[in-house]
Amino acid sequence: MPKSKFASTMKNRVKLENDIKQKFPVNQLWDWQSKQTHRPVFVLHDGPPYANGPLHLGHFLNKIQKDIIVRYKLLAGHRIDFRLGWDCHGLPIELKALQKNKTKSTSEDPLTIRRLARQFASETLEKQKAELQSWGILADWSNCYKTFDKGYIIDQIKLFWILYQKGLLYRQYKPVNWSPTVQSALAESELEYNNKHQSTAIYVRFRLKNDDSLSRLLPQTSLENVYALIWTTTPWSLVGNQAVAVNENFKYLFVTFPSTNDTYIIAEPLLSNIKQYPPFSNEQFEIIGDCLGSQLTKVKYYHPIYQDQVTTYPIVISDHVTSELGTGLVHIAPAHGADDFLLSIKHNLQCVNAVNLTGHLHCPTIESLHNRNALDPNDGIQSILKHLNSNVLHHYQLTHSYPYDWREKKPVLILGSQQWFIDTTRLRDRACNVISDEVKIYPEGGGKSFLSMTARRPYWCISRQRCWGVPIPVFYSKDEKNELVVNEDIIEHLIKCVQEKGSIDFWWSADDIKDLLPKSMHDQAENLVRANDIFDVWFDSGSSFYSLLKDFNYQADLYCEGHDQFNGWFLSSLLLSTGFQSRAPFSNIFVHGFVVDKNNQKMSKSIGNVIEPSHMIYGGGKERFLENGFDVCREWVTRESYKQQCKASAEDLGKAYKRVYEIRNVLKFLLGNLYDYQVDKHSVAVENLTAVDQYMAYRLHQVLTTFHNDFDRYRMYHGLITAETFIQTDVSSFYCSVTKDRLYCNPPDSHLRRSTQTVFHLLLKCLNERLAPVMPYLAQELHNELSVLNHKEKKINDIFENEFTFLERAFTDISSELASTMVIVFHLRDTFHKMLQNRRAILCDIVLYLSDKAKVQLKQVIDVLGRHPSTVEMKIWQPLEELLQCSRVQQRSLSDLETDLTEENISSVDLPLIVLISVVRYKQRGHIPDQLVEHHRQSPLGKAKAGAAVGVSPPKDDKTPNLRTTPHDFKYVYPDFLPNPIPYLRDRILEKLERKDMFRRRQQIEIPEFYVGSVLGVTSADPYAPNRRNRFVGICIQRERHGLKHQFTLRNIVDGVGVEIIYELYNPTITKIEVLKLERRLDENLAYLRDAPPEYCTFPFDMEPVKLPPGSGVPLNTIQVPITSTHWQYKWERHDLKGVLLPKLPRSVGKASERYSQPWRQWDIMRQYRTEIHDDDRAEIFEDIEKHKQDLAQYRIDSKENVKITRTRQKAAGRKAILDDAPKANRPSSSTSQ
């Protein structure tokens, strides 16, 4: 029996894992691997997280995923370079530091703010570092990088100077995203869009100047009240208006209102949109003229805010004017829009900021508007509406998407200011080529989104108006020109100062600007002023490649972060590296998903669904996690990380726990059977292994090949699933099962036993090493036991100080003949096990009835299995008996079949392989299951008589399962037995009682097998129908409800009208259910036939049954039904339907479908539960069904016997009555009768 100290229990996992950490610390392993200079280097560059708070589950998933990759590469023979880093600058840290000290940024000088921010970042960083070390991350902990280190700052300044010299950096006045809350510019990546934002939309009129250019367009018309009608959702920006834009190709109408004599210019395509608003909706108007947009360019108008009637403004042409929204005339505020700004350059327009840096209106000449909050509908917006007065024709609240500051969750403005930019127009094309040609992105498919983001990237604003960061090292002249001053001497002087003083705080602390300039420029100091801007944090983190990858030619082997970094760190690093060296800083990218809760919601403190990593590891929290330990959590990370949404819940961790537990028990079994095995003494050569042992070595080679292919392509999840499936099915269910007799019953030194132990050792060592990157503590624990087993005198080393063990070439050269033979054996084994009906295989004999051709095939199988030298100890059938785990295998001729079938203790089941009939002789109490007897009598073989053909041809290979012989798919055959999907509505006692009633009903009426998509004929009792019977024929379009209340719906077209009847399956008024055509459809609900052409659900009432070939499965009808173009009853486009052909949807309908789609349905736990019943429930229900099938078969047999007995008795009684009535003379004498 197996002997091992390796525990099967998973209790106290955390304590055991901590003990292993202390015995084999990661620092010691890192020092060892760093000395392996002969190995090739694998560089994993860590993206720096913010040092602004505690670590969350997203950090855990990211760092564990990186650790798995690092440990795999270490075992694969690499030396690792992996340095963790932290992003220590930026607004989040600055605000947290000020909040902690209960101060405001406006009340503190820059040096105080920097001191507080540095202190906060340092404290947070150390806390995060301690927690990361407790996770057992293998990294260079002595050389972590921080963006506020002097060396990092120096490298950042150097990179700035290189890019500036190449002309890739410039300073310009441009409208940028501005956060009034933090008073700083924001990059596009720092925005999030709120789809529920409400803006005040207004229709406002601009009075046109009465001059010759207007009179030529409207001759013989009063020109006093002619207006350009404007629609805008930013009324505050009207303060900065400098022009009106039109589309030169649009036709514009002059619409006049006789009641007021007011005339408005409106684009013709948009007139219909405006009719719903006053005054167009409640007053009569006339169209008095029209013109093209190009004819309006000489017309002038007066400013709507500054109504001085003196200064006029132009109407200009622009392509960004569209006919989708508004009036076809767009007001232009160059300081508050990118397109507006470009127009201002083209037409020499002024840039006037309507608001200041705090988001308040800036118009000193109008006291009622000045310093009002521009975004407050009750302050600035209301003041503007009041000031415009009658010029506002209509206003309303519009809900739409609007940019918000992703940190502060407050709306932003577009504001014109002098900022520093990276010239992305010069970098985009090269960066896109790099992504396409030089970078591999995993999982596959992510490259397309990264490419599109890079191609669409607008200019990148890298300057911020804060003080906690690296200053942009430039100066400006004090005169009106404000010229830029920067050169190599300035850069070298600043770098020298940073090296000497250890930080760049002197940029703010220097009282004399001469201290910031080289001596050669001291004479210019009086005319210069230092820049007050700092670098964007994405520039900080994006330059990490320049600082950390110098020794590796500025390129890492892998960047690994969440998919949100496509528009963040990945893109900033790519653009900076492309500008520096015209290539990417990475050769591979692995992208993982976001962690969500059990309801697929993003984790948020406001929702209260945040899961702390410690709860998942050590247990506790709202989810009530068990003590899972690190191996279980790492297994969960590996399986979930590749998904877009990584679901974290107690249920998911419970599944991971179960998988690890099962793997542990299989490995324990392998180890326990090696207690007396030593590799150097007892190993068996490949050519001397038994067939099954050789086959397992061959399968191990296949699995290892797949595993390494997956891990090398960063498909860790697939590699792990391959290994786990192999352990649970091939090793545990098959190999361990068929070799138990050898291990337990054969002599210790027998060849068969040593052959199996040789493969056990290979399996244990190879699989343990492959599981090690994912489950390092389990692997180390097992490695310790193996080391003690084989090398009792040697010191046990860390498992990661070894390299992967690969099989000898002899193991991989196993003949394909053996592999193909094992496929036949497995098919025979599976079929045999299906016939067992929950009885022990070892108590069963197998009798194989073979044709002459089949005998030849079976002989080939036996020859291959018996060809190996080790099988000399076996009888001819012993290899097959061992593989099938049966008592005995016998071979008979096909001609003996008819005779044997008459024996009372024999039953038969059809097989489609080389064995036409397989007969199972049950030794257990001589009992033959009634359902097998009935199955035989109803089968084509059981009905065969003299002269009839015995057996049928094997059915063609069909990918659809034969649901009638597949126990696990009984949910399709018996959907009425499924329990209620809502757990708290379930009553297990009631379900049990209902099943009994359902079985009794099935004894009274034969309820056939049918599916959604089958054509049925149902006869029911109807007192008002002729003969008191009513028969309806139709296609089954739905099956719903549970238990005795289960019902199905039939649909047919009668006299051109769709008729549907809902039947309760167990209603006693139903007298007969006929299956006229047995088939399934692609969908489990065919309600869409109501909106399909009638020919798809029209069936004749005298339809004859369609017969299926014997032994065939349930046909799957793959027809796709077209839906009519009229508006259908349900939004079929929102459902995941496979059997529907939808017409091409209008764009508006498609967008609405996306908006109201329900992607969460695929993760709906209850929806999954309706189709995947719990194993315990499934076993209980299926056991009841199988017992019912036995009882039903016996009931029918007894009924037939009773009928025969009754008829015999009736005949006997009839003869007796005849004799009684006959005259005594005619009766036979007693002697004669005797």
mmCIF file of N, CA and C in Angstrom, residues 448-480:
data_model
loop_
_atom_site.group_PDB
_atom_site.id
_atom_site.type_symbol
_atom_site.label_atom_id
_atom_site.label_comp_id
_atom_site.label_asym_id
_atom_site.label_seq_id
_atom_site.Cartn_x
_atom_site.Cartn_y
_atom_site.Cartn_z
ATOM 1 N N LYS A 448 -4.731 44.822 -32.073
ATOM 2 C CA LYS A 448 -5.582 45.681 -32.897
ATOM 3 C C LYS A 448 -6.039 46.911 -32.122
ATOM 4 N N SER A 449 -6.458 46.705 -30.874
ATOM 5 C CA SER A 449 -6.918 47.848 -30.077
ATOM 6 C C SER A 449 -5.760 48.777 -29.768
ATOM 7 N N PHE A 450 -4.582 48.212 -29.479
ATOM 8 C CA PHE A 450 -3.411 49.054 -29.199
ATOM 9 C C PHE A 450 -3.027 49.864 -30.436
ATOM 10 N N LEU A 451 -3.118 49.220 -31.584
ATOM 11 C CA LEU A 451 -2.785 49.903 -32.834
ATOM 12 C C LEU A 451 -3.758 51.045 -33.107
ATOM 13 N N SER A 452 -5.039 50.803 -32.897
ATOM 14 C CA SER A 452 -6.022 51.856 -33.163
ATOM 15 C C SER A 452 -5.872 53.006 -32.178
ATOM 16 N N MET A 453 -5.573 52.708 -30.913
ATOM 17 C CA MET A 453 -5.352 53.776 -29.933
ATOM 18 C C MET A 453 -4.150 54.626 -30.302
ATOM 19 N N THR A 454 -3.096 53.966 -30.749
ATOM 20 C CA THR A 454 -1.884 54.703 -31.138
ATOM 21 C C THR A 454 -2.147 55.566 -32.363
ATOM 22 N N ALA A 455 -2.873 55.019 -33.345
ATOM 23 C CA ALA A 455 -3.146 55.761 -34.576
ATOM 24 C C ALA A 455 -4.042 56.965 -34.316
ATOM 25 N N ARG A 456 -4.927 56.866 -33.311
ATOM 26 C CA ARG A 456 -5.859 57.958 -33.029
ATOM 27 C C ARG A 456 -5.324 58.944 -31.991
ATOM 28 N N ARG A 457 -4.155 58.678 -31.415
ATOM 29 C CA ARG A 457 -3.668 59.500 -30.313
ATOM 30 C C ARG A 457 -3.463 60.948 -30.773
ATOM 31 N N PRO A 458 -4.143 61.906 -30.113
ATOM 32 C CA PRO A 458 -3.913 63.314 -30.470
ATOM 33 C C PRO A 458 -2.615 63.800 -29.844
ATOM 34 N N TYR A 459 -2.376 65.095 -29.920
ATOM 35 C CA TYR A 459 -1.160 65.628 -29.305
ATOM 36 C C TYR A 459 -1.151 65.303 -27.813
ATOM 37 N N TRP A 460 0.048 65.081 -27.294
ATOM 38 C CA TRP A 460 0.214 64.664 -25.895
ATOM 39 C C TRP A 460 0.752 65.844 -25.086
ATOM 40 N N CYS A 461 -0.097 66.362 -24.222
ATOM 41 C CA CYS A 461 0.314 67.458 -23.344
ATOM 42 C C CYS A 461 1.062 66.873 -22.155
ATOM 43 N N ILE A 462 2.344 67.223 -21.997
ATOM 44 C CA ILE A 462 3.170 66.617 -20.944
ATOM 45 C C ILE A 462 3.440 67.571 -19.788
ATOM 46 N N SER A 463 2.850 68.756 -19.799
ATOM 47 C CA SER A 463 3.098 69.722 -18.717
ATOM 48 C C SER A 463 1.913 69.761 -17.768
ATOM 49 N N ARG A 464 2.200 69.946 -16.486
ATOM 50 C CA ARG A 464 1.185 70.061 -15.458
ATOM 51 C C ARG A 464 1.518 71.259 -14.571
ATOM 52 N N GLN A 465 0.467 71.902 -14.070
ATOM 53 C CA GLN A 465 0.648 73.106 -13.275
ATOM 54 C C GLN A 465 0.582 72.767 -11.784
ATOM 55 N N ARG A 466 1.463 71.883 -11.360
ATOM 56 C CA ARG A 466 1.562 71.487 -9.959
ATOM 57 C C ARG A 466 3.021 71.590 -9.522
ATOM 58 N N CYS A 467 3.315 71.148 -8.294
ATOM 59 C CA CYS A 467 4.698 71.249 -7.823
ATOM 60 C C CYS A 467 5.286 69.909 -7.400
ATOM 61 N N TRP A 468 4.474 68.848 -7.226
ATOM 62 C CA TRP A 468 5.034 67.553 -6.831
ATOM 63 C C TRP A 468 5.320 66.730 -8.080
ATOM 64 N N GLY A 469 6.541 66.888 -8.563
ATOM 65 C CA GLY A 469 6.961 66.184 -9.756
ATOM 66 C C GLY A 469 8.322 66.709 -10.190
ATOM 67 N N VAL A 470 8.729 66.307 -11.377
ATOM 68 C CA VAL A 470 10.008 66.765 -11.934
ATOM 69 C C VAL A 470 9.741 68.009 -12.771
ATOM 70 N N PRO A 471 10.406 69.132 -12.449
ATOM 71 C CA PRO A 471 10.144 70.360 -13.225
ATOM 72 C C PRO A 471 10.662 70.229 -14.654
ATOM 73 N N ILE A 472 9.951 70.887 -15.560
ATOM 74 C CA ILE A 472 10.447 70.953 -16.939
ATOM 75 C C ILE A 472 11.613 71.944 -16.937
ATOM 76 N N PRO A 473 12.836 71.495 -17.219
ATOM 77 C CA PRO A 473 14.050 72.289 -16.962
ATOM 78 C C PRO A 473 14.316 73.359 -18.027
ATOM 79 N N VAL A 474 13.462 74.371 -18.091
ATOM 80 C CA VAL A 474 13.627 75.435 -19.083
ATOM 81 C C VAL A 474 13.386 76.787 -18.405
ATOM 82 N N PHE A 475 13.771 77.834 -19.120
ATOM 83 C CA PHE A 475 13.566 79.197 -18.646
ATOM 84 C C PHE A 475 12.887 79.998 -19.756
ATOM 85 N N TYR A 476 12.268 81.134 -19.343
ATOM 86 C CA TYR A 476 11.597 82.018 -20.293
ATOM 87 C C TYR A 476 12.066 83.443 -20.051
ATOM 88 N N SER A 477 12.083 84.212 -21.134
ATOM 89 C CA SER A 477 12.447 85.626 -20.997
ATOM 90 C C SER A 477 11.315 86.397 -20.342
ATOM 91 N N LYS A 478 11.655 87.437 -19.610
ATOM 92 C CA LYS A 478 10.662 88.215 -18.876
ATOM 93 C C LYS A 478 9.902 89.199 -19.749
ATOM 94 N N ASP A 479 10.359 89.411 -20.944
ATOM 95 C CA ASP A 479 9.694 90.388 -21.801
ATOM 96 C C ASP A 479 8.390 89.812 -22.356
ATOM 97 N N GLU A 480 7.729 90.614 -23.193
ATOM 98 C CA GLU A 480 6.440 90.211 -23.744
ATOM 99 C C GLU A 480 6.544 88.994 -24.666
#
